[in-house]
Coordinates of C-alpha atoms in Angstrom, one line a residue:
X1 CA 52.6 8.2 14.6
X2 CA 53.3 6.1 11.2
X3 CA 50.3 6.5 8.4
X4 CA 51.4 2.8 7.3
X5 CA 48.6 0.7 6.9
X6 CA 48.4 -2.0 9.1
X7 CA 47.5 -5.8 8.6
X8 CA 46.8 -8.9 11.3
X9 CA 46.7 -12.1 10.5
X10 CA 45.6 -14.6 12.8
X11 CA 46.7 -18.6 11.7
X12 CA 44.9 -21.7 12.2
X13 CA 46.4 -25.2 11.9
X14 CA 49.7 -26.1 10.1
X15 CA 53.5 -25.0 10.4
X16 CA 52.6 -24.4 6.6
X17 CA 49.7 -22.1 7.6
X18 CA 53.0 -20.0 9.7
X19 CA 55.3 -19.8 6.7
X20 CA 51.8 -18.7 4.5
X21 CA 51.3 -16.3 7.0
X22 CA 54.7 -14.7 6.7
X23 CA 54.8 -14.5 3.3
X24 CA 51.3 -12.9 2.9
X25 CA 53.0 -10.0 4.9
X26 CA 55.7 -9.6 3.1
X27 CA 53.5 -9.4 0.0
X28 CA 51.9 -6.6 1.6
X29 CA 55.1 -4.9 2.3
X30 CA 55.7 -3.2 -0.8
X31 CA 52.3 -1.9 -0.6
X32 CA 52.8 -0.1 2.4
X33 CA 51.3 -2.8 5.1
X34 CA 53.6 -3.5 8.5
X35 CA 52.8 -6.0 10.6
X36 CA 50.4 -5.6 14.0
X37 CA 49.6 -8.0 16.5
X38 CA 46.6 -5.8 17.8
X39 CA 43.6 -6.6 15.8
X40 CA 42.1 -3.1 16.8
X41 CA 45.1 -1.5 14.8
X42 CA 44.2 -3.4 11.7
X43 CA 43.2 -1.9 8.7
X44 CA 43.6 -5.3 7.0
X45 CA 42.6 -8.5 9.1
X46 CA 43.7 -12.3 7.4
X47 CA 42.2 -15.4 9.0
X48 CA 44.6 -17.9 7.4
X49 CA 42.5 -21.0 8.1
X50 CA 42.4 -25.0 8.4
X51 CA 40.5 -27.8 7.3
X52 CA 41.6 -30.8 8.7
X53 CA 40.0 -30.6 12.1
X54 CA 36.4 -31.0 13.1
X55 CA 34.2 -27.8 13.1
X56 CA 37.0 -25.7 11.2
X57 CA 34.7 -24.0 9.1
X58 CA 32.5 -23.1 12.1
X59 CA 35.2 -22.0 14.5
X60 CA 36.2 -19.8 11.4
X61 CA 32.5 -18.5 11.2
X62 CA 32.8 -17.7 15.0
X63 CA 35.8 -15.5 14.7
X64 CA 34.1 -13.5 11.5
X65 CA 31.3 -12.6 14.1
X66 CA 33.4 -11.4 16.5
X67 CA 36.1 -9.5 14.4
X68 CA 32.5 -7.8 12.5
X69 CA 31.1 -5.7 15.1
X70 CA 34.6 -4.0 15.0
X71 CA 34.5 -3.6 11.5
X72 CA 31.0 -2.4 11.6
X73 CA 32.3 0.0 14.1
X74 CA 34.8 1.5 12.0
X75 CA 33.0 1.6 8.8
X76 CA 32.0 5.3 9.0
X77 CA 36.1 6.5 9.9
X78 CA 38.7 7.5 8.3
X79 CA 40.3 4.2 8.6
X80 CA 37.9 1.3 7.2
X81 CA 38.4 -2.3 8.3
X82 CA 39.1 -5.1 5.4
X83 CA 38.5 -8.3 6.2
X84 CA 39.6 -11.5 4.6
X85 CA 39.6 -15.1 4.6
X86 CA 42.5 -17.3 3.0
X87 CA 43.9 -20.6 3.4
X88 CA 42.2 -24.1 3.2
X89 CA 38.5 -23.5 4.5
X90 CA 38.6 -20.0 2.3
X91 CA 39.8 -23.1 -0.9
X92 CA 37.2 -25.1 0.1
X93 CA 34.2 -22.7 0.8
X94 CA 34.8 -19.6 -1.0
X95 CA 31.4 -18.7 -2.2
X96 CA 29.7 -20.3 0.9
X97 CA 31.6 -17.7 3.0
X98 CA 30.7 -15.0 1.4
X99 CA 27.1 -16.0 1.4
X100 CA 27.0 -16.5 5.0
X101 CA 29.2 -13.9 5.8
X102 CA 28.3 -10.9 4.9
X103 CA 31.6 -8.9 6.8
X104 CA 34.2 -11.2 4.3
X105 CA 35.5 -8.7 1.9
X106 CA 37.8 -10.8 0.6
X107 CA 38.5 -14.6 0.0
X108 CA 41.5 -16.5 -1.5
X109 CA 43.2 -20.0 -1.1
X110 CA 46.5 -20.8 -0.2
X111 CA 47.9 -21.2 -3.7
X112 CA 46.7 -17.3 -4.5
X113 CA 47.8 -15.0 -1.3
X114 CA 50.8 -14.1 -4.3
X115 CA 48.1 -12.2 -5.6
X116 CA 47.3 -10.3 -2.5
X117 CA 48.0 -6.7 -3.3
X118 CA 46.0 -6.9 -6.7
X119 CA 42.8 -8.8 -5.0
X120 CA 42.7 -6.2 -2.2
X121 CA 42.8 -3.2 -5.2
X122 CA 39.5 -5.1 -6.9
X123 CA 38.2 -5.1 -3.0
X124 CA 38.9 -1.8 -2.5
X125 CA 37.0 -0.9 -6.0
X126 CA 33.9 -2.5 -4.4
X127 CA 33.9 -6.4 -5.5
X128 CA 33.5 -9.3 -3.0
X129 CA 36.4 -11.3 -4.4
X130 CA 36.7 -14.6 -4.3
X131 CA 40.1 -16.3 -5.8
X132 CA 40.1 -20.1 -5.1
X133 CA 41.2 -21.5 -8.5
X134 CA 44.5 -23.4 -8.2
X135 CA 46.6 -21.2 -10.4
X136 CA 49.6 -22.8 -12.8
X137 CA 52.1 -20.2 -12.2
X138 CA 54.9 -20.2 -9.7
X139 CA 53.6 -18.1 -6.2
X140 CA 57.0 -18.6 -4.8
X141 CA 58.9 -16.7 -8.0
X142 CA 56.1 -13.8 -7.7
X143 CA 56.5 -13.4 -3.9
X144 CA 58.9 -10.7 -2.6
X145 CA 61.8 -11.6 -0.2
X146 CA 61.7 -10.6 3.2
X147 CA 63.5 -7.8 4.4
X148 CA 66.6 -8.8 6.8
X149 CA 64.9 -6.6 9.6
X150 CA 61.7 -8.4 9.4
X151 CA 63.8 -12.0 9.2
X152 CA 65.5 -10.9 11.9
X153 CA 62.4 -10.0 14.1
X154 CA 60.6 -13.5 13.3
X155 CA 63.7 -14.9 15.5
X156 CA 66.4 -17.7 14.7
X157 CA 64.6 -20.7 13.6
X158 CA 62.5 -20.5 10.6
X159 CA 60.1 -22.3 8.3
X160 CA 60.4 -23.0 4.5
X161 CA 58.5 -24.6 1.9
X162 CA 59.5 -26.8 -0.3
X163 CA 56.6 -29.0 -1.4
X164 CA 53.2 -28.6 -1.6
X165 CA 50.0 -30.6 -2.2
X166 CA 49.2 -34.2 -2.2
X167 CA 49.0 -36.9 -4.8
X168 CA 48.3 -39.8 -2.1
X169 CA 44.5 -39.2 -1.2
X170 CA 44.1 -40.6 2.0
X171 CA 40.9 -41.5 2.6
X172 CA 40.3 -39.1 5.6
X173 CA 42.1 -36.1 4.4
X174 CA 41.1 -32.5 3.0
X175 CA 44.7 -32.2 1.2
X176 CA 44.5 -32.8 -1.7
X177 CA 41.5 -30.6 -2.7
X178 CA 42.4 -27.6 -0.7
X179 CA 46.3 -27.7 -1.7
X180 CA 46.2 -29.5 -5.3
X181 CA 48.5 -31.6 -6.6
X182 CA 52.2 -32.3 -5.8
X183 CA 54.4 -29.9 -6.6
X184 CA 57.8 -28.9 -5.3
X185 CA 60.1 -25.9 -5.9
X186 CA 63.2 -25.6 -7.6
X187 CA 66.1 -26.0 -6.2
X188 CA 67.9 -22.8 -7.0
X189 CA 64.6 -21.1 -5.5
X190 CA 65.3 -22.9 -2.1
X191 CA 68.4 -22.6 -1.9
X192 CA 68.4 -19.0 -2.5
X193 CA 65.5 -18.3 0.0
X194 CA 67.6 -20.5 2.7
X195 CA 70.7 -18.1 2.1
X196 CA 68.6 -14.9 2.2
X197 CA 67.3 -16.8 6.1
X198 CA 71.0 -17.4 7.4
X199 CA 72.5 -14.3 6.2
X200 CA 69.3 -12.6 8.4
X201 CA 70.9 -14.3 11.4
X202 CA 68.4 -17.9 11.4
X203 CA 70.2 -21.1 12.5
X204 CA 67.9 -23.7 12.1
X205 CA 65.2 -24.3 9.7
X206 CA 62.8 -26.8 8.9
X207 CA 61.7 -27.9 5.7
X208 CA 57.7 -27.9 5.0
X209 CA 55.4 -29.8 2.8
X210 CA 51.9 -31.7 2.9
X211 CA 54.4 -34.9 2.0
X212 CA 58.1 -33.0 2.0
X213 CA 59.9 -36.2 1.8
X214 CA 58.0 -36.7 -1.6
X215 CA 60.2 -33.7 -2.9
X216 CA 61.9 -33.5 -6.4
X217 CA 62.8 -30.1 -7.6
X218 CA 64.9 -29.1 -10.8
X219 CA 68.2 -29.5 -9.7
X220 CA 71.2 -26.8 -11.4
X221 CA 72.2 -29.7 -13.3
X222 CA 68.4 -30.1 -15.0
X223 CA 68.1 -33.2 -12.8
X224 CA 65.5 -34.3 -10.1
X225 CA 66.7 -33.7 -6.5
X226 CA 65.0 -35.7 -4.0
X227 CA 65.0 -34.0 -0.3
X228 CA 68.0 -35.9 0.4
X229 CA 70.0 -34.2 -2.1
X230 CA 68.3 -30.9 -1.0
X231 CA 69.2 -31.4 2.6
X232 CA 72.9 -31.8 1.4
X233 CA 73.4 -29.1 -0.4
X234 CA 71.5 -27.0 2.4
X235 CA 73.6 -28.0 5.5
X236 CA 77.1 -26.3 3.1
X237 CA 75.1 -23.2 3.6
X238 CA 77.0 -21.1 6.2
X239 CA 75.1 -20.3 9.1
X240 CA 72.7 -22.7 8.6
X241 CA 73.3 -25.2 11.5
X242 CA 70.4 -27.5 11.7
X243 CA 67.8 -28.8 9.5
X244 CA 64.9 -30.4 9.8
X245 CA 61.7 -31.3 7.7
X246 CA 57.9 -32.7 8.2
X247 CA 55.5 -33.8 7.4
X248 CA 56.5 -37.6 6.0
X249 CA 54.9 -40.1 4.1
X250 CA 56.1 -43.5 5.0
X251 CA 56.4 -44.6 1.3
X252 CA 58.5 -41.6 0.4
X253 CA 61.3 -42.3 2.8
X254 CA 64.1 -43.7 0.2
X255 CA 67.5 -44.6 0.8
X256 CA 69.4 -41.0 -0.2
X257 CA 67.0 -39.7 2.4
X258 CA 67.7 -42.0 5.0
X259 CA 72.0 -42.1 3.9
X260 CA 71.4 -38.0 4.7
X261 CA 70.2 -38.8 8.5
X262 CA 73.3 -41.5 8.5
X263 CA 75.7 -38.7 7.5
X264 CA 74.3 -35.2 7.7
X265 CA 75.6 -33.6 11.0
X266 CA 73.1 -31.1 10.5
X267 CA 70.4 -32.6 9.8
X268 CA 68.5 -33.3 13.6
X269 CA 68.2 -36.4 14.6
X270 CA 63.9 -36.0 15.0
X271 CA 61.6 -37.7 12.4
X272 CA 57.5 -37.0 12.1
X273 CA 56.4 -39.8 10.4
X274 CA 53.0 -40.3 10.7
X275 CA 51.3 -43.9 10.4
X276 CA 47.8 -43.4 11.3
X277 CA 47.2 -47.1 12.5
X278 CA 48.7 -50.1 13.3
X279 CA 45.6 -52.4 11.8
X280 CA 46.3 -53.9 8.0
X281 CA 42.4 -53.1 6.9
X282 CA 41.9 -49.9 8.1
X283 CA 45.3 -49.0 6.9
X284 CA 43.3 -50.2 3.9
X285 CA 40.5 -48.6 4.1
X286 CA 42.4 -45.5 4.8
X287 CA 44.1 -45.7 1.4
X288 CA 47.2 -45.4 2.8
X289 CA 49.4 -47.9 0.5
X290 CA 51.6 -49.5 3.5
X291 CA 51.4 -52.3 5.8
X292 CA 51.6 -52.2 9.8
X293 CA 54.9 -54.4 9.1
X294 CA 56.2 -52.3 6.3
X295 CA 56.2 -49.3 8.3
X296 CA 58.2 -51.4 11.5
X297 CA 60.8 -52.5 8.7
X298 CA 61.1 -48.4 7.6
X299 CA 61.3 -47.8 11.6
X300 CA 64.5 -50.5 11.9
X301 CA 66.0 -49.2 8.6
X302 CA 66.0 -45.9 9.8
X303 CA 67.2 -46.1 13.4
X304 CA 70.0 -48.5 11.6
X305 CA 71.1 -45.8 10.0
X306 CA 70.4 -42.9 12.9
X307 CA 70.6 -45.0 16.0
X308 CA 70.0 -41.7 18.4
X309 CA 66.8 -40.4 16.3
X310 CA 63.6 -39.6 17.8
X311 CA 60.5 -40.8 15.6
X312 CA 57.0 -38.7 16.1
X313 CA 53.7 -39.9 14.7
X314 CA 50.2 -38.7 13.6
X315 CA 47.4 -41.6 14.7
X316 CA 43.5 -41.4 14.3
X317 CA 41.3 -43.4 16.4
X318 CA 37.6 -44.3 15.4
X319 CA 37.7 -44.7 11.9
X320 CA 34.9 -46.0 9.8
X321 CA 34.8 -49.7 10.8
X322 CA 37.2 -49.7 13.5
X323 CA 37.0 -52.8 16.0
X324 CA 38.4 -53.1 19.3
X325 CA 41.0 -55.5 17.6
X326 CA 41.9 -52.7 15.1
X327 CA 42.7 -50.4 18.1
X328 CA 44.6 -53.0 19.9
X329 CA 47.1 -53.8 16.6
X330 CA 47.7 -49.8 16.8
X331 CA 48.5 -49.7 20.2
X332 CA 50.2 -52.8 19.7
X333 CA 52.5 -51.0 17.1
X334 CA 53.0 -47.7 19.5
X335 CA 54.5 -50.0 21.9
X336 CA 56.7 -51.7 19.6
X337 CA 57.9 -48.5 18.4
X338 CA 58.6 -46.4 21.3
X339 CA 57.7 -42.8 19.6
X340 CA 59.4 -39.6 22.0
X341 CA 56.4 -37.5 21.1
X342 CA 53.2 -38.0 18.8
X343 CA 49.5 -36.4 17.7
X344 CA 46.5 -38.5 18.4
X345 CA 42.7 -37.5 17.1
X346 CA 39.1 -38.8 17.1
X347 CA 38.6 -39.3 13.4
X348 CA 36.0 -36.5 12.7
X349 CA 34.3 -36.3 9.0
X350 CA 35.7 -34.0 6.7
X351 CA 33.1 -33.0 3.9
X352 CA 33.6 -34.4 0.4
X353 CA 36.4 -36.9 1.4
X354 CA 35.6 -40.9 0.8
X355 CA 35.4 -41.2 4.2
X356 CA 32.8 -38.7 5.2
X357 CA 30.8 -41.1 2.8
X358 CA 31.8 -44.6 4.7
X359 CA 29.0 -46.6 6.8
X360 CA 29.3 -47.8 10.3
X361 CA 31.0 -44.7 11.7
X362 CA 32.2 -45.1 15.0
X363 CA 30.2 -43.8 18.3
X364 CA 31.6 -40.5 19.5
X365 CA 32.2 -42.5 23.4
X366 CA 33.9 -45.6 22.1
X367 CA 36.4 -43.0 20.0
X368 CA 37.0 -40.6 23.3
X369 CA 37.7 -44.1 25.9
X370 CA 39.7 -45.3 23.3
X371 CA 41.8 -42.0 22.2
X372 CA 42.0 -41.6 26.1
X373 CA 44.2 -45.3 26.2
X374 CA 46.0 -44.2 23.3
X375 CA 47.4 -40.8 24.4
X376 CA 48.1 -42.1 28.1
X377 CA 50.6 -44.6 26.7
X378 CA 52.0 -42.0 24.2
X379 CA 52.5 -39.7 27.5
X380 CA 54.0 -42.7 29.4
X381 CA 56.6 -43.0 26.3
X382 CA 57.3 -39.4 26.0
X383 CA 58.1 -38.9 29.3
X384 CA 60.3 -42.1 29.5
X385 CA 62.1 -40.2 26.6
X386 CA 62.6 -36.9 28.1
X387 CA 63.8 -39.0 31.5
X388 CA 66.3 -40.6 29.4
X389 CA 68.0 -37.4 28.5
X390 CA 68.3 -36.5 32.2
X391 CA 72.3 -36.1 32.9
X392 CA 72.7 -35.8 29.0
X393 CA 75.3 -33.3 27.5
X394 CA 73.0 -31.5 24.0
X395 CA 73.6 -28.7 22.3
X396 CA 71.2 -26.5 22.6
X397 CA 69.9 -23.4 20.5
X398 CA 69.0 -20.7 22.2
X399 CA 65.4 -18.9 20.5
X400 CA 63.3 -17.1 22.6
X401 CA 63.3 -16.0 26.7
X402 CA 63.0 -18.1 29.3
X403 CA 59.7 -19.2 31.4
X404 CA 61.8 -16.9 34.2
X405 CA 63.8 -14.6 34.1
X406 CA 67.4 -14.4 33.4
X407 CA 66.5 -18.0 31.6
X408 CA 66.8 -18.2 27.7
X409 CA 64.6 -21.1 26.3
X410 CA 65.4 -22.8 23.0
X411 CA 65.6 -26.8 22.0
X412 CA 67.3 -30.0 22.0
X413 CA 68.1 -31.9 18.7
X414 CA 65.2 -33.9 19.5
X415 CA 63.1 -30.9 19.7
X416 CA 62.1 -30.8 23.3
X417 CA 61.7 -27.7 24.5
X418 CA 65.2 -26.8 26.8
X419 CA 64.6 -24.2 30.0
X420 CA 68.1 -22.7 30.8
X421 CA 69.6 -20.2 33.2
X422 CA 71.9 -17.6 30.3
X423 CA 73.0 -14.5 29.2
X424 CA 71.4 -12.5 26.8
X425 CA 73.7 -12.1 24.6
X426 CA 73.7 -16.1 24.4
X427 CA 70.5 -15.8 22.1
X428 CA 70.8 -17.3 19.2
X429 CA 73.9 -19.1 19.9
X430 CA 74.2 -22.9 20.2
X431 CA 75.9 -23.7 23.3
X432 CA 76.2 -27.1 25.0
X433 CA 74.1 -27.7 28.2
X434 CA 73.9 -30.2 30.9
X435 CA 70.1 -32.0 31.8
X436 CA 69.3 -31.7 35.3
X437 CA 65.9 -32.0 35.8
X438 CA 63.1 -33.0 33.6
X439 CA 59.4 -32.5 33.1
X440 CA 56.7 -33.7 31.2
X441 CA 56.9 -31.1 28.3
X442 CA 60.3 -29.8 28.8
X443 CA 64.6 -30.3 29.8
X444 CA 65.5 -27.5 32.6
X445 CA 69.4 -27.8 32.2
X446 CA 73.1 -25.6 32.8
X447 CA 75.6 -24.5 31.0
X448 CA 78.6 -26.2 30.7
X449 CA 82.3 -25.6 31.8
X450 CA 83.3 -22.1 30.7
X451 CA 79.6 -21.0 29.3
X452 CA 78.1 -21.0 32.5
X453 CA 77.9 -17.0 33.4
X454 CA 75.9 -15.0 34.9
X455 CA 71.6 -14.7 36.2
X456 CA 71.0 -11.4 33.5
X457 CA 68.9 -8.9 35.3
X458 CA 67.8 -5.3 34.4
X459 CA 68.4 -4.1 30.5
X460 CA 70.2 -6.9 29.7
X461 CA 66.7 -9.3 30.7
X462 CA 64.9 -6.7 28.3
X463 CA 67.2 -7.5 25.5
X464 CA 66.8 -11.4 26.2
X465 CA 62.6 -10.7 25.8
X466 CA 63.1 -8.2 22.8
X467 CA 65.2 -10.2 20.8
X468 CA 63.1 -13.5 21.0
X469 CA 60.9 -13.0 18.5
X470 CA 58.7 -15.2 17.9
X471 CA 59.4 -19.1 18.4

C-alpha cells in the first residue's frame, strides 16, 4: 500500500474551474499528494467552487456538511482529514466561510492555488488560512509542469489557459471580482505548456479564458499577440491537431481572429459566443457594449469567412426590466441565427453586482414559461443541426469508451459528441467516420473504407475503458 498522501478535489462550474483543478494537483505533486477519486481516501479534500449560478454559496455549504462528519470521523487517526475551499465562492467569501464553517481549514481564490503547498504548511501549523488577495505575481510561471504520465492519464483533449479576468463588467456577472482584471499569459509560456500537452500524447486542446478572445500576450518579438496570432503559431505544433477556444466576447472578435477560422485547418470550425439577449435596452442595461444588429453583422462576417462553422451562445431570461417584447426581440434573434447548440438561464441575483441592486425584478413564473419557449426552440435548432450531419463524412477524434462496448466515443469538429463501433487501439487517433443515425445529444456513425475493423471484446475492451481517461 503507498504512504503518499492523498488529495480529492471535487469542481464546480467552468472548463476553467477543470484546468484549476488540474493544476492544483500537480502543485501538490512535488509534495507528495497523488490524485484520488474516492473522497474516503483523502487526506486532503478541495471544493473548487462557482459563483455564477444561483444558490452557489449554499450548495457549497451543503457539501462542507456532508464531507464534515467524515472529517470529524477521522480526526482522532493516524490520518487526519484537511479540508479546503478555493475558487470563486472561496474569492468571494473567505472569511464568511470560515465563520460559518467551522470544518474549512483552508480557503484560497483562484488566483492563489500556486501557493498551495505553503498555505497547507501554515494549516498544518494550526492557522485557519484564508488567501483571497489577488496577488501581482505570475501563478502560471510558479506552477510545476505536469508529469507526461499524469498528461497522459487526463486523456487526449485538454484545457489551457490563456487569459484570465474581466475588464467588461457586465452588469449581471461575478467575474470580474472573483477573477480580477484582464490578464493574459505570455506567449512563450503557452506555447511551451501546449508542447509539454502534445508530446504527452493530447490532440486537441481548447484555449480558456473569462473573455479568451480578448487575449494579448508578449509575443518573442516583445509585441502583443492577439489569439489569432496565438492560434497560428499553436496549430505548427506537432501533434497538436485541433484547436479550439471559449469563452467570447462579441466585441473582441477582430479580423486576425476571424482570417484564423478563414485559414486555420486546425482550428474547429465551433464558436461560443455568447450574446445574452436580442433586445437593444436590456443589452443596455446589461452593460454589454453591443447592439442586437451589431452582433447579426459579427454573425455574417464570421460565417463569410467560415461558411461550415457552428455558433453556440450564452442567453439570460428575466432580467431586471424585461418585457414580453424584450423576450420576443431575443427569440427573434435566436431564429435569425440558427445556433447548433446553446446555454439558457433564469437571471438569478448575484450579490454585490449592479444588477442584484436593479428594481422591478422579474417574477420567478414569468422567467421559468419564458426560459421554457426559449430552450424548446434552441432544442428544435440543435437537433435540426445534428440531422443535417446525418450521411456526413467528419473526422472524428477518438477520446474516451463508448456508451457500449467495443464502441470508442469521441467528437465531431462541431463538437457533438460521435458514438462509434472501433478498435481499441483506435483511441486517440482521428479517423474519418460516416453519420448514420442521429440523436438528440449525439452522431452514432462507422468507420470508413479500410478503418472499419473489428467489434473489440475481452482485454482489448479493458484497454479501450482504461485508456480513456477522463473526457
Amino acid at each position: 500500500m503507498s504512504d503518499a498522501k492523498k488529495v480529492f478535489v471535487r469542481t464546480y462550474g467552468c472548463q476553467m474551474n477543470v484546468y484549476d483543478s488540474d493544476r492544483m494537483t500537480d502543485a501538490l505533486a512535488p509534495e507528495g499528494y497523488a490524485s484520488t477519486d474516492t473522497l474516503e481516501d483523502a487526506d486532503l479534500v478541495i471544493l473548487n467552487t462557482c459563483h455564477i449560478r444561483e444558490k452557489a454559496a449554499e450548495k457549497v455549504y451543503s457539501e462542507i456538511g456532508r464531507i464534515r462528519k467524515l472529517k470529524d470521523a477521522r480526526a482522532e487517526t493516524a490520518r487526519p482529514m484537511t479540508l479546503a475551499v478555493a475558487g470563486c465562492v472561496a474569492q468571494a467569501e473567505g472569511e464568511e466561510i470560515m465563520h460559518r464553517a467551522p470544518a474549512v481549514d483552508l480557503v484560497f481564490g483562484p488566483q492563489s492555488y500556486h501557493r498551495l503547498p505553503e498555505l497547507l504548511k501554515r494549516a498544518g501549523a494550526g492557522d485557519r488560512v484564508v488567501e483571497t488577495d489577488l496577488p501581482t505575481e505570475d501563478k502560471f510561471k510558479a506552477l510545476p509542469a505536469a508529469s507526461r504520465e499524469v498528461t497522459l492519464k487526463r486523456g487526449v483533449t485538454a484545457f489551457l489557459t490563456v487569459q484570465e479576468g474581466c475588464d467588461k463588467f457586465c452588469t449581471f456577472c461575478v467575474v470580474p471580482y472573483t477573477r480580477g482584471a484582464e490578464v493574459s499569459r505570455p506567449i512563450a509560456q503557452v506555447l511551451d505548456e501546449a508542447r509539454r500537452l502534445a508530446d504527452a500524447g493530447v490532440r486537441e486542446v481548447t484555449l480558456l479564458g473569462q473573455n479568451v478572445n480578448a487575449y494579448h500576450g508578449k509575443g518573442p518579438d516583445g509585441a502583443d499577440w492577439g489569439l489569432g496570432r496565438l492560434l497560428h503559431a499553436l496549430a505548427d505544433i506537432p501533434g497538436l491537431d485541433r484547436l479550439r477556444y471559449t469563452t467570447s466576447h462579441p466585441r473582441d472578435m477582430d479580423d486576425e481572429l476571424m482570417a484564423a477560422h478563414r485559414d486555420l485547418d486546425a482550428l474547429m470550425p465551433y464558436l461560443h459566443l455568447p450574446v445574452q439577449a436580442g433586445s437593444d435596452r436590456i443589452l443596455g442595461m446589461m452593460n454589454r457594449k453591443h447592439t442586437a444588429a451589431e452582433y447579426m453583422a459579427l454573425v455574417e462576417r464570421i460565417r463569410a469567412a467560415r461558411p461550415d462553422i457552428a455558433l453556440s451562445g450564452d442567453f439570460i431570461v428575466g432580467f431586471p426590466g424585461e418585457t414580453e417584447d424584450d423576450f420576443r426581440a431575443t427569440m427573434k434573434l435566436v431564429e435569425e441565427v440558427g445556433y447548433a447548440s446553446a446555454f439558457s438561464f433564469k437571471y438569478s441575483p448575484r450579490p454585490g453586482t449592479p444588477g442584484a441592486a436593479l428594481d422591478d425584478q422579474v417574477p420567478e413564473e414569468v422567467k421559468s414559461e419564458r426560459l421554457a419557449r426559449l430552450q424548446a426552440l434552441l432544442s428544435q435548432q440543435q437537433q435540426a443541426f445534428n440531422a443535417s450531419k446525418r450521411g456526413a463524412v467528419m473526422d472524428v477524434l477518438f477520446e474516451k469508451p463508448g456508451r457500449f462496448e467495443g464502441q470508442l466515443g469521441g467528437r465531431s469538429p462541431w463538437l457533438q459528441a460521435v458514438h462509434v463501433e472501433a478498435p481499441a487501439e483506435l483511441f486517440g487517433e482521428i479517423r474519418q467516420v460516416v453519420i448514420e443515425d442521429v440523436g438528440p445529444n449525439s452522431l452514432v456513425g462507422r468507420l470508413t473504407g479500410d478503418e472499419a475493423a473489428a467489434r473489440p471484446s475481452g482485454a482489448d475492451g479493458r484497454v479501450a475503458a482504461e485508456a480513456g481517461g477522463r473526457a
